Amino acid sequence: MIGTGLPRSSQSPASQRLELLVQTRSRRLRLFECLSLDNFWGTITFFDIALRYNMKAASREILLGFWKAHILYHAGESPIHGQWILLELRRHGYELSPGTLYPLLNRMERLGWIKGKCDPNGGARARKDYQLTAEGRKVLKVLREQIRELHREVVLGQGSHRT
């Protein structure tokens, strides 16, 4: 296997091909198509795995937008804190970790969309409550308009069609 230090002759053919893949970037696509894993469900090529990874990355980018919309909405209703929004997003079926949520909250705070406030007597790990800022209200207003238009077109099929 890669990084085992075993001589090439003692590696399986699949491991040799995988090592070749790592060494030669220009042939990546052709090798992805050649390598495959046979299992109970059939054959899965490494190309399929790469495609699935790209879809996962694309899905994550889209979900980040949904999560931000939820956060803006709820921070506009009343102050929120990280644990509460984490549970609220899970209630909506989104599975994300604190390691994803807290950097997202920090980014939204840096952008000026939300403002966090800690209890000064709470110590280093005090709960931080977030509220929507004036800038965040503007962003939420635009988001609502875009979501309405998206819903009308994608869900209801009432969008403008190309001719």
Coordinates of N, CA and C in Angstrom, one line a residue:
M1 N 0.8 -1.2 0.0 CA 0.0 0.0 0.0 C 0.9 1.2 0.0
I2 N 0.3 2.3 -0.3 CA 1.0 3.6 -0.3 C 1.6 3.9 1.1
G3 N 2.8 4.3 1.1 CA 3.4 4.7 2.3 C 3.8 3.6 3.2
T4 N 3.7 2.3 2.8 CA 4.1 1.2 3.7 C 5.5 0.9 3.6
G5 N 6.2 1.3 2.5 CA 7.6 1.0 2.4 C 7.8 -0.3 1.8
L6 N 6.8 -1.0 1.4 CA 6.9 -2.4 0.8 C 7.4 -2.2 -0.6
P7 N 8.2 -3.1 -1.1 CA 8.6 -3.1 -2.5 C 7.4 -3.3 -3.4
R8 N 7.5 -2.7 -4.5 CA 6.4 -2.8 -5.5 C 5.9 -4.2 -5.7
S9 N 6.9 -5.2 -5.8 CA 6.5 -6.5 -6.1 C 5.6 -7.2 -5.1
S10 N 5.7 -6.7 -3.8 CA 4.9 -7.3 -2.8 C 3.5 -6.6 -2.6
Q11 N 3.3 -5.6 -3.4 CA 2.0 -4.8 -3.3 C 1.0 -5.5 -4.3
S12 N -0.3 -5.4 -3.9 CA -1.3 -5.9 -4.8 C -1.3 -5.0 -6.1
P13 N -1.9 -5.5 -7.2 CA -2.0 -4.7 -8.4 C -2.8 -3.4 -8.2
A14 N -3.8 -3.5 -7.4 CA -4.7 -2.4 -7.1 C -3.9 -1.3 -6.4
S15 N -3.1 -1.7 -5.4 CA -2.2 -0.8 -4.7 C -1.2 -0.2 -5.6
Q16 N -0.6 -1.0 -6.5 CA 0.4 -0.4 -7.4 C -0.3 0.7 -8.3
R17 N -1.5 0.4 -8.8 CA -2.2 1.3 -9.6 C -2.5 2.6 -8.8
L18 N -3.0 2.4 -7.6 CA -3.3 3.6 -6.7 C -2.0 4.4 -6.5
E19 N -0.9 3.8 -6.2 CA 0.3 4.5 -6.0 C 0.7 5.2 -7.3
L20 N 0.5 4.6 -8.4 CA 0.8 5.3 -9.7 C -0.1 6.5 -9.9
L21 N -1.4 6.4 -9.4 CA -2.3 7.5 -9.5 C -1.8 8.7 -8.7
V22 N -1.2 8.4 -7.5 CA -0.7 9.5 -6.7 C 0.5 10.1 -7.3
Q23 N 1.3 9.3 -8.0 CA 2.6 9.8 -8.5 C 2.3 10.6 -9.8
T24 N 1.3 10.2 -10.6 CA 1.2 10.9 -11.9 C -0.2 11.6 -12.0
R25 N -0.2 12.8 -11.8 CA -1.5 13.6 -11.7 C -2.1 13.7 -13.1
S26 N -1.3 13.7 -14.2 CA -1.8 13.9 -15.5 C -2.7 12.7 -16.0
R27 N -2.6 11.6 -15.4 CA -3.3 10.4 -15.8 C -4.5 10.1 -14.8
R28 N -4.8 11.0 -14.0 CA -5.7 10.8 -12.9 C -7.1 10.3 -13.4
L29 N -7.7 10.9 -14.3 CA -9.0 10.5 -14.8 C -9.0 9.1 -15.3
R30 N -8.0 8.8 -16.2 CA -8.0 7.4 -16.8 C -7.8 6.4 -15.7
L31 N -7.0 6.6 -14.7 CA -6.8 5.6 -13.7 C -8.0 5.5 -12.8
F32 N -8.7 6.6 -12.5 CA -9.9 6.6 -11.7 C -10.9 5.6 -12.4
E33 N -11.0 5.7 -13.7 CA -11.9 4.8 -14.4 C -11.5 3.4 -14.4
C34 N -10.2 3.1 -14.3 CA -9.7 1.7 -14.3 C -9.9 1.1 -12.9
L35 N -9.6 1.8 -11.9 CA -9.7 1.2 -10.5 C -11.1 1.1 -10.1
S36 N -11.4 0.0 -9.4 CA -12.7 -0.3 -8.9 C -12.7 -1.1 -7.7
L37 N -13.7 -1.0 -6.9 CA -13.9 -1.9 -5.7 C -15.1 -2.8 -6.0
D38 N -15.0 -4.0 -5.9 CA -16.1 -5.0 -6.0 C -16.6 -5.3 -4.6
N39 N -17.9 -5.1 -4.4 CA -18.5 -5.4 -3.2 C -19.9 -6.0 -3.4
F40 N -20.6 -6.2 -2.3 CA -21.9 -6.8 -2.4 C -22.9 -6.1 -3.3
W41 N -22.7 -4.7 -3.4 CA -23.7 -4.0 -4.2 C -23.3 -3.8 -5.6
G42 N -22.1 -4.3 -6.0 CA -21.6 -4.2 -7.4 C -20.3 -3.5 -7.4
T43 N -20.0 -2.9 -8.5 CA -18.7 -2.3 -8.7 C -18.8 -0.8 -8.6
I44 N -17.9 -0.2 -7.7 CA -17.9 1.2 -7.5 C -16.5 1.6 -8.0
T45 N -16.4 2.5 -9.0 CA -15.1 3.0 -9.4 C -14.6 4.2 -8.5
F46 N -13.3 4.4 -8.5 CA -12.8 5.5 -7.8 C -13.3 6.8 -8.4
F47 N -13.6 6.8 -9.7 CA -14.2 8.0 -10.3 C -15.6 8.3 -9.7
D48 N -16.4 7.2 -9.4 CA -17.7 7.4 -8.7 C -17.5 8.1 -7.3
I49 N -16.4 7.6 -6.6 CA -16.1 8.1 -5.3 C -15.8 9.6 -5.4
A50 N -14.9 9.9 -6.4 CA -14.5 11.3 -6.6 C -15.7 12.2 -6.9
L51 N -16.6 11.7 -7.8 CA -17.8 12.4 -8.2 C -18.7 12.6 -6.9
R52 N -18.9 11.6 -6.1 CA -19.7 11.7 -4.9 C -19.1 12.7 -4.0
Y53 N -17.7 12.8 -3.9 CA -17.1 13.7 -3.0 C -17.4 15.1 -3.5
N54 N -17.3 15.4 -4.8 CA -17.6 16.7 -5.3 C -19.0 17.1 -5.0
M55 N -20.0 16.1 -5.1 CA -21.4 16.4 -4.8 C -21.5 16.7 -3.3
K56 N -20.8 16.0 -2.5 CA -20.9 16.3 -1.1 C -20.4 17.7 -0.8
A57 N -19.3 18.1 -1.4 CA -18.8 19.5 -1.3 C -19.8 20.5 -1.8
A58 N -20.4 20.2 -2.9 CA -21.4 21.1 -3.5 C -22.6 21.2 -2.5
S59 N -23.1 20.1 -2.0 CA -24.2 20.0 -1.1 C -23.9 20.9 0.2
R60 N -22.7 20.7 0.7 CA -22.3 21.5 1.9 C -22.3 23.0 1.6
E61 N -21.9 23.4 0.5 CA -21.9 24.8 0.1 C -23.3 25.4 0.1
I62 N -24.2 24.6 -0.5 CA -25.6 24.9 -0.5 C -26.2 25.0 0.9
L63 N -25.9 24.0 1.7 CA -26.4 23.9 3.0 C -26.0 25.1 3.9
L64 N -24.7 25.5 3.7 CA -24.2 26.7 4.4 C -25.1 27.9 4.2
G65 N -25.6 28.1 3.0 CA -26.6 29.1 2.7 C -27.9 29.0 3.5
F66 N -28.4 27.7 3.5 CA -29.6 27.5 4.3 C -29.4 27.8 5.8
W67 N -28.3 27.3 6.3 CA -28.0 27.5 7.7 C -27.9 29.0 8.0
K68 N -27.2 29.7 7.2 CA -27.1 31.2 7.4 C -28.5 31.8 7.4
A69 N -29.4 31.4 6.5 CA -30.7 32.0 6.5 C -31.5 31.7 7.8
H70 N -31.4 30.5 8.2 CA -32.0 30.1 9.5 C -31.5 31.0 10.7
I71 N -30.1 31.1 10.7 CA -29.5 31.9 11.8 C -30.0 33.3 11.7
L72 N -30.0 33.9 10.6 CA -30.4 35.3 10.4 C -31.8 35.5 10.9
Y73 N -32.7 34.6 10.4 CA -34.1 34.6 10.8 C -34.3 34.6 12.3
H74 N -33.7 33.5 12.9 CA -33.9 33.4 14.4 C -33.2 34.5 15.2
A75 N -32.1 35.0 14.8 CA -31.4 36.0 15.5 C -32.2 37.3 15.4
G76 N -33.1 37.4 14.4 CA -34.0 38.6 14.2 C -35.2 38.5 15.1
E77 N -35.6 37.3 15.4 CA -36.8 37.1 16.3 C -36.4 37.3 17.8
S78 N -35.3 36.8 18.2 CA -34.9 37.0 19.6 C -33.4 36.6 19.7
P79 N -32.7 37.0 20.7 CA -31.3 36.5 20.9 C -31.2 35.0 20.9
I80 N -30.2 34.5 20.2 CA -29.9 33.1 20.1 C -28.5 32.8 20.6
H81 N -28.3 31.6 21.0 CA -26.9 31.1 21.3 C -26.6 29.9 20.5
G82 N -25.3 29.5 20.5 CA -24.9 28.4 19.6 C -25.6 27.1 19.9
Q83 N -25.7 26.7 21.1 CA -26.3 25.4 21.4 C -27.8 25.4 21.0
W84 N -28.5 26.5 21.2 CA -29.9 26.6 20.8 C -30.0 26.4 19.3
I85 N -29.2 27.2 18.5 CA -29.3 27.2 17.0 C -28.9 25.8 16.5
L86 N -27.9 25.1 17.2 CA -27.5 23.8 16.8 C -28.7 22.8 16.9
L87 N -29.4 22.9 18.0 CA -30.6 22.1 18.2 C -31.7 22.4 17.3
E88 N -31.9 23.7 17.0 CA -32.9 24.1 16.1 C -32.7 23.6 14.6
L89 N -31.4 23.7 14.2 CA -31.1 23.2 12.9 C -31.2 21.7 12.8
R90 N -30.9 21.0 13.9 CA -31.1 19.6 13.9 C -32.6 19.2 13.8
R91 N -33.4 20.1 14.5 CA -34.9 19.9 14.4 C -35.4 19.9 13.0
H92 N -34.7 20.7 12.2 CA -35.1 20.9 10.7 C -34.4 19.8 9.9
G93 N -33.6 18.9 10.5 CA -33.0 17.8 9.8 C -31.6 18.1 9.3
Y94 N -31.0 19.2 9.7 CA -29.6 19.5 9.4 C -28.7 18.9 10.5
E95 N -27.7 18.1 10.1 CA -26.8 17.5 11.0 C -25.5 18.3 10.8
L96 N -25.1 19.1 11.8 CA -23.9 19.8 11.8 C -23.3 19.8 13.2
S97 N -22.0 19.9 13.2 CA -21.3 19.8 14.5 C -21.0 21.2 15.0
P98 N -20.7 21.4 16.3 CA -20.2 22.7 16.8 C -19.0 23.2 16.1
G99 N -18.2 22.3 15.6 CA -17.0 22.7 14.9 C -17.3 23.3 13.5
T100 N -18.5 23.1 13.0 CA -19.0 23.8 11.8 C -19.8 25.0 12.2
L101 N -20.6 24.9 13.2 CA -21.5 26.1 13.5 C -20.7 27.3 14.1
Y102 N -19.9 27.1 15.0 CA -19.2 28.2 15.7 C -18.3 29.1 14.7
P103 N -17.6 28.4 13.8 CA -16.9 29.3 12.8 C -17.8 30.0 11.9
L104 N -19.0 29.4 11.6 CA -20.0 30.1 10.8 C -20.6 31.3 11.5
L105 N -20.9 31.1 12.8 CA -21.3 32.3 13.6 C -20.3 33.4 13.7
N106 N -19.0 33.0 13.9 CA -17.9 34.0 13.9 C -17.8 34.7 12.6
R107 N -17.9 34.0 11.5 CA -17.9 34.6 10.1 C -19.0 35.6 9.9
M108 N -20.2 35.2 10.4 CA -21.4 36.1 10.2 C -21.2 37.3 11.1
E109 N -20.6 37.1 12.3 CA -20.3 38.3 13.1 C -19.3 39.2 12.5
R110 N -18.2 38.6 11.9 CA -17.2 39.5 11.2 C -17.8 40.3 10.1
L111 N -18.8 39.6 9.4 CA -19.5 40.3 8.3 C -20.4 41.4 8.8
G112 N -20.7 41.4 10.1 CA -21.6 42.5 10.6 C -23.0 42.1 10.5
W113 N -23.4 40.9 10.3 CA -24.8 40.4 10.2 C -25.4 40.2 11.5
I114 N -24.6 39.7 12.5 CA -25.1 39.4 13.8 C -24.0 40.0 14.8
K115 N -24.5 40.3 16.0 CA -23.6 40.8 17.0 C -23.7 39.9 18.2
G116 N -22.5 39.4 18.7 CA -22.5 38.5 19.8 C -22.2 39.3 21.1
K117 N -22.8 38.8 22.2 CA -22.6 39.5 23.5 C -22.4 38.4 24.5
C118 N -21.3 38.4 25.3 CA -21.1 37.5 26.3 C -21.4 38.1 27.7
D119 N -21.8 37.3 28.6 CA -21.9 37.7 30.0 C -20.6 38.0 30.6
P120 N -20.3 39.2 31.0 CA -19.0 39.6 31.5 C -18.5 38.8 32.7
N121 N -19.5 38.2 33.5 CA -19.2 37.5 34.7 C -19.2 36.0 34.4
G122 N -19.3 35.6 33.1 CA -19.4 34.2 32.8 C -18.1 33.4 32.6
G123 N -17.0 34.1 32.6 CA -15.7 33.4 32.5 C -15.4 33.2 31.0
A124 N -14.4 32.4 30.8 CA -13.8 32.1 29.4 C -14.8 31.4 28.5
R125 N -15.6 30.5 29.1 CA -16.6 29.7 28.3 C -18.0 30.2 28.5
A126 N -18.2 31.5 28.7 CA -19.5 32.0 28.9 C -20.3 31.9 27.6
R127 N -21.6 31.7 27.7 CA -22.5 31.6 26.6 C -22.5 33.0 25.9
K128 N -22.5 32.9 24.6 CA -22.6 34.1 23.7 C -23.9 34.2 23.1
D129 N -24.6 35.3 23.3 CA -25.9 35.5 22.7 C -25.8 36.3 21.4
Y130 N -26.4 36.0 20.4 CA -26.3 36.7 19.1 C -27.6 37.3 18.7
Q131 N -27.5 38.6 18.3 CA -28.7 39.3 17.8 C -28.4 39.8 16.4
L132 N -29.5 40.0 15.6 CA -29.4 40.5 14.2 C -29.0 42.0 14.3
T133 N -28.1 42.4 13.4 CA -27.7 43.8 13.3 C -28.6 44.4 12.2
A134 N -28.4 45.8 12.1 CA -29.1 46.5 11.0 C -28.6 45.9 9.6
E135 N -27.4 45.6 9.5 CA -26.8 45.1 8.3 C -27.4 43.7 8.0
G136 N -27.5 42.9 9.1 CA -28.1 41.6 9.0 C -29.6 41.6 8.6
R137 N -30.3 42.7 9.0 CA -31.7 42.8 8.6 C -31.8 43.1 7.1
K138 N -30.9 43.9 6.6 CA -30.8 44.1 5.1 C -30.6 42.8 4.4
V139 N -29.6 42.1 4.9 CA -29.3 40.8 4.2 C -30.5 39.8 4.3
L140 N -31.1 39.8 5.4 CA -32.3 38.9 5.6 C -33.4 39.3 4.6
K141 N -33.6 40.6 4.5 CA -34.7 41.1 3.6 C -34.4 40.7 2.1
V142 N -33.2 40.8 1.7 CA -32.8 40.4 0.3 C -32.9 38.8 0.2
L143 N -32.5 38.1 1.2 CA -32.6 36.7 1.2 C -34.1 36.2 1.1
R144 N -35.0 36.9 1.9 CA -36.4 36.5 1.8 C -36.9 36.7 0.4
E145 N -36.6 37.8 -0.3 CA -37.0 38.1 -1.6 C -36.5 37.0 -2.6
Q146 N -35.2 36.6 -2.4 CA -34.6 35.6 -3.3 C -35.2 34.2 -3.0
I147 N -35.5 33.9 -1.8 CA -36.1 32.6 -1.4 C -37.6 32.6 -2.0
R148 N -38.3 33.7 -1.9 CA -39.7 33.7 -2.5 C -39.6 33.4 -4.0
E149 N -38.7 34.1 -4.7 CA -38.5 33.9 -6.1 C -38.1 32.5 -6.5
L150 N -37.1 31.9 -5.7 CA -36.6 30.6 -5.9 C -37.8 29.6 -5.7
H151 N -38.6 29.8 -4.6 CA -39.7 28.9 -4.3 C -40.7 28.9 -5.5
R152 N -41.0 30.1 -5.9 CA -42.0 30.3 -7.0 C -41.5 29.6 -8.3
E153 N -40.2 29.7 -8.6 CA -39.7 29.1 -9.8 C -39.4 27.6 -9.6
V154 N -38.7 27.2 -8.6 CA -38.3 25.8 -8.5 C -39.4 24.9 -8.0
V155 N -40.1 25.3 -6.9 CA -41.2 24.5 -6.3 C -42.5 24.5 -7.1
L156 N -42.9 25.8 -7.3 CA -44.2 26.0 -8.0 C -44.2 25.9 -9.5
G157 N -43.0 26.0 -10.1 CA -42.9 26.0 -11.5 C -43.4 27.2 -12.2
Q158 N -43.4 28.3 -11.5 CA -44.0 29.5 -12.1 C -43.0 30.5 -12.6
G159 N -41.8 30.1 -12.8 CA -40.7 31.0 -13.2 C -40.8 31.2 -14.7
S160 N -39.9 32.2 -15.1 CA -39.8 32.5 -16.5 C -39.1 31.3 -17.2
H161 N -39.7 30.9 -18.3 CA -39.0 29.8 -19.1 C -38.3 30.3 -20.3
R162 N -37.2 29.7 -20.6 CA -36.5 30.1 -21.8 C -37.3 29.7 -23.1
T163 N -37.2 30.5 -24.1 CA -38.0 30.1 -25.3 C -37.0 29.7 -26.4

